Coordinates of C-alpha atoms in Angstrom, one line a residue:
Chain A
M1 CA 13.1 -1.9 -22.7
R2 CA 12.8 0.2 -25.6
L3 CA 12.6 3.2 -23.6
I4 CA 16.1 2.0 -21.7
A5 CA 17.9 1.5 -24.8
A6 CA 16.8 5.1 -26.3
L7 CA 17.9 7.0 -23.1
S8 CA 21.3 4.9 -23.0
L9 CA 21.8 5.9 -26.5
L10 CA 21.0 9.6 -25.4
V11 CA 23.2 9.7 -22.7
A12 CA 26.0 8.0 -24.7
L13 CA 25.5 10.8 -27.3
L14 CA 25.6 13.8 -25.0
F15 CA 28.5 12.4 -23.1
L16 CA 30.6 12.4 -26.5
V17 CA 29.5 16.1 -27.3
S18 CA 30.1 17.0 -23.5
L19 CA 34.1 15.7 -24.0
S20 CA 33.9 17.9 -27.3
L21 CA 33.1 21.0 -25.9
G22 CA 35.6 23.5 -24.2
P23 CA 37.4 26.6 -25.0
A24 CA 40.2 24.8 -27.0
E25 CA 38.8 24.5 -30.1
V26 CA 39.5 20.9 -31.2
G27 CA 37.6 18.6 -33.6
S28 CA 35.5 16.0 -31.8
L29 CA 37.2 13.2 -33.4
R30 CA 40.7 14.9 -32.8
G31 CA 39.7 15.2 -29.0
L32 CA 38.6 11.6 -28.8
Q33 CA 41.7 10.4 -30.6
A34 CA 43.7 12.3 -27.8
L35 CA 41.5 11.0 -25.1
L36 CA 41.9 7.5 -26.2
F37 CA 45.5 6.9 -27.6
G38 CA 47.1 9.7 -26.2
G39 CA 49.8 11.9 -28.4
D40 CA 51.9 15.0 -28.3
G41 CA 51.1 18.3 -26.9
P42 CA 48.3 19.5 -24.5
L43 CA 45.6 18.1 -26.0
P44 CA 45.7 14.6 -24.2
I45 CA 45.8 16.6 -21.0
V46 CA 43.0 18.8 -21.7
M47 CA 41.0 15.9 -22.5
R48 CA 41.8 13.6 -19.6
E49 CA 42.2 16.2 -16.9
I50 CA 39.6 18.7 -17.6
R51 CA 36.8 17.5 -20.0
L52 CA 36.7 13.8 -19.1
P53 CA 36.0 14.4 -15.2
R54 CA 33.4 17.1 -16.4
A55 CA 31.6 14.7 -18.5
I56 CA 32.0 11.6 -15.9
L57 CA 30.8 13.9 -13.1
G58 CA 27.9 14.9 -15.3
L59 CA 27.0 11.4 -16.0
L60 CA 27.4 10.1 -12.4
I61 CA 25.8 13.1 -10.7
G62 CA 22.7 13.4 -12.9
G63 CA 22.2 9.8 -12.9
G64 CA 22.4 9.5 -9.1
L65 CA 20.1 12.4 -8.7
G66 CA 17.4 11.1 -11.2
L67 CA 17.9 7.5 -9.3
A68 CA 17.5 9.1 -5.8
G69 CA 14.6 11.1 -6.7
A70 CA 12.7 8.0 -8.1
A71 CA 13.4 5.8 -5.1
L72 CA 12.4 8.8 -2.8
Q73 CA 9.3 9.5 -4.7
G74 CA 8.3 5.5 -4.7
Y75 CA 9.1 5.3 -0.7
L76 CA 7.2 8.2 0.3
R77 CA 4.6 7.7 -2.2
N78 CA 4.6 11.4 -3.2
P79 CA 5.5 12.8 -6.5
L80 CA 6.7 16.1 -5.2
A81 CA 9.7 14.4 -3.1
E82 CA 13.1 15.0 -4.4
P83 CA 16.6 14.2 -3.0
Q84 CA 17.0 17.6 -1.2
L85 CA 14.2 16.7 1.2
I86 CA 16.0 14.5 3.6
G87 CA 18.5 17.1 4.4
V88 CA 21.3 15.4 3.5
S89 CA 22.8 17.6 0.5
G90 CA 21.8 20.7 3.0
M91 CA 24.3 19.5 5.4
G92 CA 26.6 18.6 2.9
A93 CA 26.4 22.1 1.5
L94 CA 26.5 23.6 5.1
G95 CA 30.0 21.5 5.5
A96 CA 31.1 23.1 2.2
V97 CA 30.6 26.7 3.2
I98 CA 32.2 26.2 6.7
A99 CA 35.3 24.7 4.7
I100 CA 35.4 27.9 2.5
Q101 CA 35.0 30.1 5.1
T102 CA 37.5 28.7 7.5
G103 CA 40.1 28.4 4.4
L104 CA 40.2 24.7 4.8
S105 CA 39.0 24.5 0.9
T106 CA 42.3 26.3 0.2
A107 CA 44.4 24.4 2.5
F108 CA 44.3 21.3 0.2
A109 CA 42.7 20.1 -2.7
L110 CA 40.0 18.0 -1.7
G111 CA 39.3 20.1 1.8
L112 CA 36.2 21.3 0.4
P113 CA 34.5 18.2 -0.9
L114 CA 35.5 16.3 2.1
A115 CA 34.0 18.8 4.5
A116 CA 30.9 18.5 2.6
L117 CA 31.2 15.0 3.0
A118 CA 31.5 15.2 6.8
G119 CA 28.5 17.6 6.7
A120 CA 26.5 15.2 4.9
A121 CA 27.4 12.1 7.0
L122 CA 26.1 14.1 10.0
G123 CA 23.0 15.0 8.2
V124 CA 22.5 11.3 7.7
A125 CA 23.3 10.5 11.2
A126 CA 20.9 13.0 12.7
L127 CA 18.4 11.8 10.4
M128 CA 18.6 8.2 11.3
A129 CA 18.5 9.0 15.3
L130 CA 15.6 11.4 14.4
A131 CA 13.3 9.1 12.3
G132 CA 14.5 6.0 14.4
P133 CA 14.5 2.3 13.5
R134 CA 10.5 2.2 13.7
G135 CA 9.4 5.6 12.2
G136 CA 7.2 5.6 9.4
S137 CA 7.6 7.5 6.3
V138 CA 6.0 10.7 7.6
T139 CA 8.6 10.8 10.3
L140 CA 11.3 10.6 7.7
I141 CA 9.9 13.8 6.0
L142 CA 9.6 15.5 9.0
A143 CA 13.3 14.9 10.4
G144 CA 14.5 15.6 6.9
V145 CA 12.6 19.0 6.6
A146 CA 14.1 19.9 9.9
I147 CA 17.7 18.8 9.4
A148 CA 17.2 20.8 5.8
S149 CA 16.0 23.9 7.4
L150 CA 18.6 23.8 10.2
A151 CA 21.2 23.4 7.5
G152 CA 19.9 26.6 5.5
A153 CA 20.0 28.3 8.8
G154 CA 23.5 27.3 9.2
I155 CA 24.6 28.4 5.8
A156 CA 22.7 31.8 6.3
L157 CA 24.7 32.3 9.7
V158 CA 28.2 31.8 7.9
L159 CA 27.2 34.1 5.0
N160 CA 25.7 36.5 7.8
L161 CA 29.2 36.6 9.7
S162 CA 31.5 36.3 6.5
P163 CA 34.0 38.8 7.1
N164 CA 34.3 40.3 3.4
P165 CA 31.9 40.4 0.6
Y166 CA 34.3 38.0 -1.7
A167 CA 33.9 35.2 0.8
A168 CA 30.2 35.7 0.7
A169 CA 30.3 35.8 -3.1
E170 CA 32.5 32.8 -3.4
I171 CA 30.1 30.7 -0.8
M172 CA 27.2 31.8 -2.9
F173 CA 28.7 30.9 -6.3
W174 CA 29.7 27.6 -4.9
L175 CA 26.0 27.1 -3.9
M176 CA 24.6 27.6 -7.1
G177 CA 26.5 24.2 -8.4
S178 CA 28.5 23.3 -10.9
L179 CA 30.7 21.0 -12.7
A180 CA 33.5 23.3 -14.1
D181 CA 37.2 22.9 -13.1
R182 CA 36.7 19.6 -11.5
S183 CA 39.7 17.3 -11.6
M184 CA 39.9 13.3 -11.7
S185 CA 40.4 13.4 -8.0
H186 CA 37.1 14.6 -7.6
V187 CA 35.6 11.7 -9.6
W188 CA 37.4 9.3 -7.5
L189 CA 36.2 10.6 -4.4
A190 CA 32.6 10.4 -5.2
L191 CA 32.3 7.3 -7.8
P192 CA 33.0 4.4 -5.4
L193 CA 30.5 6.0 -2.9
M194 CA 28.1 6.9 -5.6
V195 CA 28.3 3.3 -6.8
L196 CA 27.5 1.7 -3.7
G197 CA 24.6 4.0 -2.9
S198 CA 23.0 3.4 -6.5
A199 CA 23.4 -0.6 -5.7
L200 CA 21.5 -0.3 -2.5
V201 CA 19.0 1.9 -4.1
L202 CA 18.4 -0.1 -7.1
A203 CA 17.8 -3.2 -5.0
T204 CA 15.0 -1.8 -3.5
G205 CA 12.6 -2.1 -6.8
R206 CA 10.6 -4.7 -5.7
A207 CA 9.8 -3.3 -2.2
L208 CA 9.0 -0.1 -3.6
D209 CA 6.4 -1.7 -5.8
A210 CA 5.0 -3.6 -2.8
L211 CA 4.8 0.2 -1.3
T212 CA 2.2 1.1 -4.1
L213 CA -0.5 -0.7 -2.0
G214 CA 0.6 0.9 1.2
E215 CA 2.9 0.2 4.1
Q216 CA 0.8 -2.3 5.6
A217 CA 0.2 -4.2 2.6
A218 CA 3.8 -4.0 1.9
A219 CA 5.0 -5.5 5.0
A220 CA 2.4 -8.5 4.3
L221 CA 3.9 -9.0 1.0
G222 CA 7.2 -9.8 3.0
V223 CA 8.8 -6.4 2.5
S224 CA 10.7 -5.4 6.0
P225 CA 9.6 -1.6 6.7
A226 CA 12.6 -1.1 8.8
R227 CA 15.2 -3.1 6.3
L228 CA 13.9 -0.8 3.5
R229 CA 13.9 2.3 5.3
W230 CA 17.8 2.0 6.0
Q231 CA 18.8 0.4 2.7
L232 CA 17.1 3.6 1.1
V233 CA 17.8 6.3 3.4
A234 CA 21.9 5.1 3.3
G235 CA 21.6 4.5 -0.5
V236 CA 20.0 8.1 -1.2
A237 CA 22.8 9.7 1.2
L238 CA 25.7 7.7 -0.4
I239 CA 24.6 9.4 -3.8
V240 CA 23.3 12.8 -2.5
G241 CA 26.3 13.5 -0.3
P242 CA 29.2 13.0 -2.7
A243 CA 27.1 14.6 -5.4
T244 CA 26.8 18.1 -3.3
A245 CA 30.6 17.6 -2.1
V246 CA 31.9 17.6 -5.7
A247 CA 29.2 19.5 -7.5
G248 CA 27.4 21.7 -5.1
A249 CA 23.7 22.0 -4.9
I250 CA 22.0 21.1 -8.1
G251 CA 18.1 21.1 -7.6
F252 CA 14.9 20.0 -9.8
V253 CA 17.1 16.9 -11.7
G254 CA 15.6 14.4 -9.2
L255 CA 12.3 15.9 -8.9
V256 CA 11.5 16.8 -12.6
V257 CA 13.1 13.6 -14.4
P258 CA 11.1 10.8 -12.2
H259 CA 8.0 12.9 -13.2
I260 CA 8.5 13.1 -16.7
L261 CA 9.2 9.4 -17.1
R262 CA 6.8 8.0 -15.0
P263 CA 4.1 7.5 -17.7
W264 CA 6.4 5.8 -19.9
V265 CA 7.3 3.0 -17.6
G266 CA 3.6 2.4 -16.4
A267 CA 4.0 4.2 -13.3
R268 CA 6.1 1.1 -11.8
P269 CA 8.4 2.1 -9.0
S270 CA 10.9 -0.5 -10.1
R271 CA 11.2 0.2 -13.6
L272 CA 11.4 4.0 -13.1
L273 CA 14.7 3.6 -11.1
P274 CA 17.0 2.7 -14.1
A275 CA 15.0 4.8 -16.5
S276 CA 15.0 7.9 -14.3
A277 CA 18.9 7.5 -13.6
L278 CA 19.7 7.2 -17.3
G279 CA 17.1 10.5 -17.6
G280 CA 18.9 12.2 -14.7
A281 CA 22.2 11.6 -16.7
A282 CA 20.8 12.8 -19.6
M283 CA 19.2 16.0 -18.0
L284 CA 22.4 17.0 -16.3
L285 CA 24.8 16.3 -19.3
A286 CA 22.7 18.5 -21.5
A287 CA 22.3 21.2 -18.9
D288 CA 26.0 21.3 -18.4
I289 CA 26.5 21.6 -22.2
A290 CA 23.9 24.4 -22.4
V291 CA 25.9 26.4 -19.7
R292 CA 29.2 26.2 -21.8
L293 CA 27.3 27.1 -25.1
I294 CA 24.7 30.0 -24.0
V295 CA 27.2 32.3 -22.4
P296 CA 30.8 30.6 -22.6
E297 CA 32.5 33.6 -21.4
R298 CA 30.5 34.3 -18.3
D299 CA 30.4 30.8 -16.5
L300 CA 26.9 30.2 -16.1
K301 CA 25.9 28.0 -12.8
L302 CA 24.8 24.5 -13.5
G303 CA 22.6 24.9 -10.6
V304 CA 20.9 27.8 -11.9
L305 CA 20.1 26.7 -15.2
T306 CA 18.5 23.4 -14.0
A307 CA 16.3 25.4 -11.8
I308 CA 15.3 27.9 -14.3
V309 CA 14.5 25.2 -17.0
G310 CA 13.2 22.6 -14.4
A311 CA 10.8 24.9 -12.5
P312 CA 8.6 25.8 -15.8
L313 CA 8.8 22.1 -16.6
F314 CA 7.2 21.2 -13.4
L315 CA 4.8 23.7 -13.7
H316 CA 3.8 22.7 -16.7
L317 CA 3.3 19.2 -15.5
I318 CA 1.3 20.4 -12.7
W319 CA -0.9 21.9 -15.1
K320 CA -1.3 18.9 -17.3
T321 CA -1.8 16.4 -14.4
R322 CA -4.5 19.0 -12.6
A323 CA -6.2 19.0 -16.3
G324 CA -6.0 15.2 -16.0
G325 CA -7.7 15.1 -12.9
R326 CA -4.7 13.4 -11.4
L327 CA -3.8 15.7 -8.5
Chain B
M1 CA -6.0 -28.4 8.9
S2 CA -5.4 -25.4 10.9
L3 CA -4.1 -22.5 8.8
L4 CA -4.3 -20.1 11.3
S5 CA -3.6 -20.2 15.2
L6 CA -3.7 -17.7 17.6
S7 CA -3.2 -18.3 21.4
R8 CA -3.6 -15.7 24.1
L9 CA -2.8 -12.8 21.6
S10 CA -2.6 -9.6 23.5
V11 CA -1.7 -6.0 22.2
T12 CA -1.1 -2.9 24.2
R13 CA -0.9 0.7 23.0
R14 CA 0.3 3.5 24.8
R15 CA -0.2 1.3 28.2
R16 CA -4.1 0.7 26.9
P17 CA -4.9 -3.0 26.0
V18 CA -6.3 -2.9 22.7
L19 CA -6.2 -7.1 22.3
R20 CA -6.7 -9.1 25.2
D21 CA -5.8 -12.9 25.4
V22 CA -7.4 -13.7 21.8
S23 CA -7.2 -17.3 21.2
L24 CA -8.8 -18.3 17.5
D25 CA -7.9 -21.1 15.0
V26 CA -8.7 -20.7 11.3
A27 CA -9.2 -24.1 9.5
A28 CA -8.9 -25.0 5.7
G29 CA -12.5 -24.6 4.3
E30 CA -13.6 -22.0 7.0
F31 CA -15.2 -18.7 6.1
V32 CA -14.6 -16.8 9.4
G33 CA -16.5 -13.3 10.0
L34 CA -15.2 -11.1 12.5
I35 CA -17.8 -8.9 14.0
G36 CA -17.7 -6.2 17.0
P37 CA -18.4 -2.5 17.2
N38 CA -15.7 0.1 15.8
G39 CA -12.6 0.0 18.3
A40 CA -13.4 -3.6 19.4
G41 CA -10.0 -4.8 18.1
K42 CA -10.7 -6.4 14.6
S43 CA -8.1 -4.9 12.6
T44 CA -5.6 -5.2 15.6
L45 CA -6.1 -8.6 15.7
M46 CA -5.3 -9.3 11.8
E47 CA -2.5 -7.0 12.1
A48 CA -1.2 -9.0 15.0
A49 CA -1.9 -12.4 13.3
L50 CA 0.0 -11.3 10.6
G51 CA 2.9 -10.0 12.6
L52 CA 2.8 -6.6 11.3
I53 CA 2.4 -4.9 14.8
P54 CA 4.2 -6.2 17.9
C55 CA 2.2 -8.3 20.5
E56 CA 2.3 -10.6 23.3
G57 CA 1.2 -14.3 22.9
R58 CA 1.6 -16.6 19.8
S59 CA 0.5 -16.5 16.3
S60 CA 1.2 -19.6 13.8
L61 CA 2.4 -16.9 11.2
A62 CA 4.9 -15.1 13.6
D63 CA 7.1 -18.2 13.6
L64 CA 7.6 -18.2 9.6
S65 CA 9.9 -15.8 8.1
A66 CA 8.4 -12.4 6.6
A67 CA 8.7 -14.1 2.9
E68 CA 7.3 -17.6 4.1
R69 CA 4.6 -15.7 5.8
A70 CA 3.4 -13.9 2.4
R71 CA 3.3 -17.3 0.7
H72 CA 0.6 -18.8 3.5
A73 CA -1.4 -15.7 4.1
A74 CA -2.6 -12.9 1.8
Y75 CA -3.8 -9.7 3.5
L76 CA -6.2 -6.9 2.1
P77 CA -6.0 -4.2 4.3
Q78 CA -8.6 -1.5 5.3
S79 CA -7.0 1.2 3.4
R80 CA -7.5 0.9 -0.3
E81 CA -4.6 2.7 -1.3
I82 CA -3.0 2.2 -4.8
A83 CA -0.5 5.4 -5.0
W84 CA 0.6 5.1 -8.7
P85 CA -1.4 5.0 -11.9
V86 CA -0.4 1.6 -12.8
S87 CA -2.6 -0.6 -14.8
V88 CA -4.8 -3.4 -13.3
E89 CA -2.6 -5.9 -14.6
V90 CA 0.5 -4.6 -13.0
L91 CA -1.4 -4.0 -9.8
I92 CA -2.8 -7.5 -9.7
A93 CA 0.8 -8.7 -10.5
L94 CA 2.1 -7.0 -7.3
G95 CA 0.4 -10.2 -5.4
R96 CA 3.7 -12.0 -6.9
I97 CA 6.4 -9.9 -5.5
P98 CA 6.5 -13.0 -2.5
W99 CA 7.2 -15.6 -5.3
P100 CA 10.4 -14.4 -6.5
G101 CA 11.6 -18.0 -7.7
A102 CA 8.1 -18.6 -9.8
S103 CA 8.8 -18.5 -13.7
N104 CA 7.1 -15.8 -15.9
A105 CA 4.5 -18.6 -17.1
Q106 CA 3.8 -19.1 -13.3
D107 CA 3.4 -15.7 -12.5
R108 CA 1.1 -14.8 -15.7
A109 CA -1.0 -17.8 -15.1
A110 CA -1.6 -16.6 -11.6
V111 CA -2.4 -13.2 -12.7
D112 CA -4.7 -14.5 -15.5
A113 CA -6.6 -16.5 -13.4
A114 CA -7.1 -13.9 -11.0
I115 CA -8.3 -11.5 -13.6
S116 CA -11.0 -14.1 -15.0
R117 CA -11.8 -14.9 -11.7
M118 CA -12.9 -11.1 -10.7
G119 CA -14.3 -10.5 -14.1
L120 CA -11.5 -7.8 -14.8
E121 CA -10.7 -8.9 -18.3
P122 CA -12.0 -5.5 -19.8
F123 CA -10.1 -3.5 -17.3
R124 CA -7.0 -5.4 -17.7
H125 CA -5.0 -2.4 -19.5
R126 CA -6.9 0.4 -17.7
T127 CA -5.2 2.9 -15.1
A128 CA -6.1 0.7 -11.8
N129 CA -6.6 4.2 -9.5
R130 CA -8.7 5.9 -12.3
L131 CA -11.6 3.1 -11.9
S132 CA -14.7 3.4 -9.7
G133 CA -14.7 2.3 -6.2
G134 CA -16.3 -1.0 -7.0
E135 CA -13.8 -1.8 -9.8
Q136 CA -10.8 -0.9 -7.7
A137 CA -11.9 -2.9 -5.0
R138 CA -12.0 -6.0 -7.3
G139 CA -8.9 -5.3 -8.6
L140 CA -7.4 -5.1 -5.2
I141 CA -9.0 -8.6 -4.3
A142 CA -7.7 -10.2 -7.7
R143 CA -4.1 -8.8 -6.3
V144 CA -4.9 -11.0 -3.0
L145 CA -5.8 -13.8 -5.2
A146 CA -2.5 -13.6 -7.5
Q147 CA -0.9 -14.3 -4.2
E148 CA -1.8 -18.0 -4.3
T149 CA -1.9 -18.5 -0.5
P150 CA -3.9 -21.0 1.6
L151 CA -5.1 -18.4 4.0
L152 CA -6.8 -15.2 2.9
I153 CA -7.4 -12.3 5.3
A154 CA -9.4 -9.3 4.4
D155 CA -10.3 -6.2 6.6
E156 CA -13.8 -4.9 5.9
P157 CA -13.5 -6.1 2.1
I158 CA -17.2 -5.0 1.5
A159 CA -16.9 -1.6 3.1
G160 CA -17.9 1.3 0.7
L161 CA -19.1 -1.2 -2.2
D162 CA -22.7 -1.2 -3.7
P163 CA -24.7 -3.7 -2.9
A164 CA -24.3 -6.1 -5.9
H165 CA -20.5 -6.0 -5.3
Q166 CA -20.9 -6.8 -1.7
L167 CA -22.9 -9.6 -2.7
S168 CA -20.2 -10.9 -5.5
C169 CA -17.3 -10.0 -3.3
L170 CA -18.5 -12.1 -0.3
S171 CA -20.0 -15.2 -2.3
L172 CA -16.3 -15.1 -3.9
L173 CA -14.8 -15.5 -0.7
R174 CA -17.2 -18.4 0.5
D175 CA -16.3 -20.0 -2.7
L176 CA -12.9 -20.0 -2.1
A177 CA -13.3 -21.2 1.5
T178 CA -15.3 -24.1 -0.1
E179 CA -12.3 -24.8 -2.5
G180 CA -10.1 -25.3 0.6
R181 CA -8.9 -22.1 1.6
G182 CA -9.0 -20.7 5.1
V183 CA -10.8 -17.0 5.1
L184 CA -10.7 -14.6 7.6
V185 CA -12.8 -11.2 7.2
S186 CA -14.1 -8.3 9.2
V187 CA -17.5 -7.1 8.5
H188 CA -20.0 -5.0 9.9
D189 CA -23.1 -5.9 8.1
L190 CA -24.4 -8.4 10.5
G191 CA -26.9 -10.0 8.1
M192 CA -24.4 -10.3 5.2
A193 CA -22.0 -11.8 7.8
A194 CA -24.9 -14.4 9.0
R195 CA -25.5 -15.1 5.3
F196 CA -22.3 -15.9 4.1
C197 CA -19.8 -16.8 7.0
S198 CA -19.4 -20.5 8.2
R199 CA -18.5 -19.1 11.4
L200 CA -18.6 -15.7 13.4
V201 CA -16.3 -14.4 16.1
L202 CA -17.8 -11.6 18.1
L203 CA -15.2 -9.2 19.6
S204 CA -15.8 -6.7 22.3
G205 CA -13.3 -4.3 24.1
G206 CA -10.5 -6.2 22.7
A207 CA -11.5 -9.9 24.0
V208 CA -13.8 -12.8 22.1
L209 CA -17.2 -12.4 23.6
A210 CA -18.7 -15.6 21.4
D211 CA -17.4 -17.8 19.0
G212 CA -19.5 -20.3 16.9
T213 CA -21.8 -20.4 14.1
P214 CA -23.8 -17.4 12.9
D215 CA -26.8 -18.3 15.0
E216 CA -25.2 -18.9 18.0
V217 CA -23.5 -15.9 18.1
L218 CA -26.0 -13.7 16.9
S219 CA -28.2 -14.4 19.7
D220 CA -30.1 -11.1 21.2
D221 CA -28.1 -11.6 24.3
N222 CA -24.5 -11.5 22.4
L223 CA -25.8 -8.6 20.2
A224 CA -26.9 -6.5 23.2
R225 CA -23.7 -7.2 25.3
G226 CA -21.3 -6.5 22.1
F227 CA -23.1 -3.6 20.2
G228 CA -25.6 -2.2 22.9
I229 CA -28.5 -2.6 20.2
R230 CA -31.8 -4.2 19.9
V231 CA -32.1 -6.1 16.8
Q232 CA -35.3 -7.1 14.7
R233 CA -35.1 -10.4 12.7
I234 CA -37.2 -10.6 9.4
E235 CA -37.6 -14.2 8.1
T236 CA -36.7 -14.1 4.1
P237 CA -36.1 -17.0 1.6
E238 CA -32.4 -16.0 1.7
G239 CA -32.2 -16.5 5.1
T240 CA -32.9 -14.2 8.3
A241 CA -32.3 -10.5 7.8
I242 CA -31.0 -9.0 10.9
V243 CA -32.0 -5.2 11.1
P244 CA -30.4 -2.9 14.3
A245 CA -33.7 -1.5 15.7
A246 CA -32.7 0.6 18.7
P247 CA -30.0 1.3 20.8
L248 CA -30.3 -0.1 24.3

């Protein structure tokens, strides 16, 4: 409980810091005043239309990725599982890339995220068709890996056939993941789906605890394997699909955060879920603050930073786990 | 009172029959040992009885909902998986999952009782999957006890345990049966099965070859037909030791 309280406090703090950062120099207090009570001039608009959606999306996507990562690790009983594993984000990215390539993304404001959502939905449909109602967790991984590599090949093909280097560069930059220049309409697109997905995932806690003993023992403890898989895949897809659609591919949050927090919750999958959601939100908010502080003039991409920080952190964890003889 | 009733249970895998028309009852107070060679269908019988795999025929447990079944029968599978480094206490508390309506005090009482019964008090806060094999096995049995079910089904509970742990595990299961629970286990050690179980069921090729008291079931003829071995019997103060002598 103390961990949850501390993480909540950290997230709240980072949320406020995120709100007070931007090219327009305003004191954090004045900014908050303008956000809450409005006022004259451009400040309330800057706060409501630029900074608020960015901070909300950081919270939402970070939290979602942390939660989805913890749930998938619990389900697959593998600390190396991450939300990208089931291929939904890859298919979402493919949808987005096609939207950029065909000009759909510039035809109307939500063209890109909607195309990405369609891609993600297609990915889930393929996953469920392949992994089937009776498949085990191994089938799910294999199907996910196959779909993810197919999506990767599709993205490479679009880049390959790209008529000019500018389109290719735009695709590359989008793939790196970012929260810059997102609007409230992005928030309204992602929020309901991600909340629904999170509710589905959070409800799997007890079943994930039971899975600690293996699939058979869990089934004998009253867990329905088919229902759990459906609930988990649908929940993770509803989180990862919209997250990819509005922010691009952001790696390592869903992998590293559950890993860091696991010892703090006594390794219990059910207790890891909320902790990892808060931890993910904190990590992404912090990373999004960092990209604005490190090189404010160069638009450092969020996904690049999470990977640059996340990968060495992960190596360190592997090193520590190996030294402890736990891997 | 019958706690488990199987009638004409059959399981087919890839068009090959694994279990054929098995009928079996386990009553309260009985300690039933399933014996038979590898591949005889012992594990399959347990899984089918628990409704974990599709089967033909009828198991009394299959009529219950998954949640009710988990409050009636606890199952210790052959794989002794503990996927995460949880504490022994948390591991044992997993047995309380089928009881969402129970109060915290009830849950704690059940976990404490299981811990003290298995002598795990010194290990309560230790990390379960870093204990020795014997201690892990005790933790997993304690988890099954915390489930507080009238029926216990354990798949090779003494496999991989040292002799002292084998003895204490089987005598615990026998005590549980004496207290009025029904216990069904699969065992490979025929001598141990003869000594502790009140009844043995010999499976061979997916069918019941013999069902009765240990003396009846472990006849030379049954062992020859079921296992294809000749045995030597040595009388000891603790009972008859059965030593596999030679393949036929």
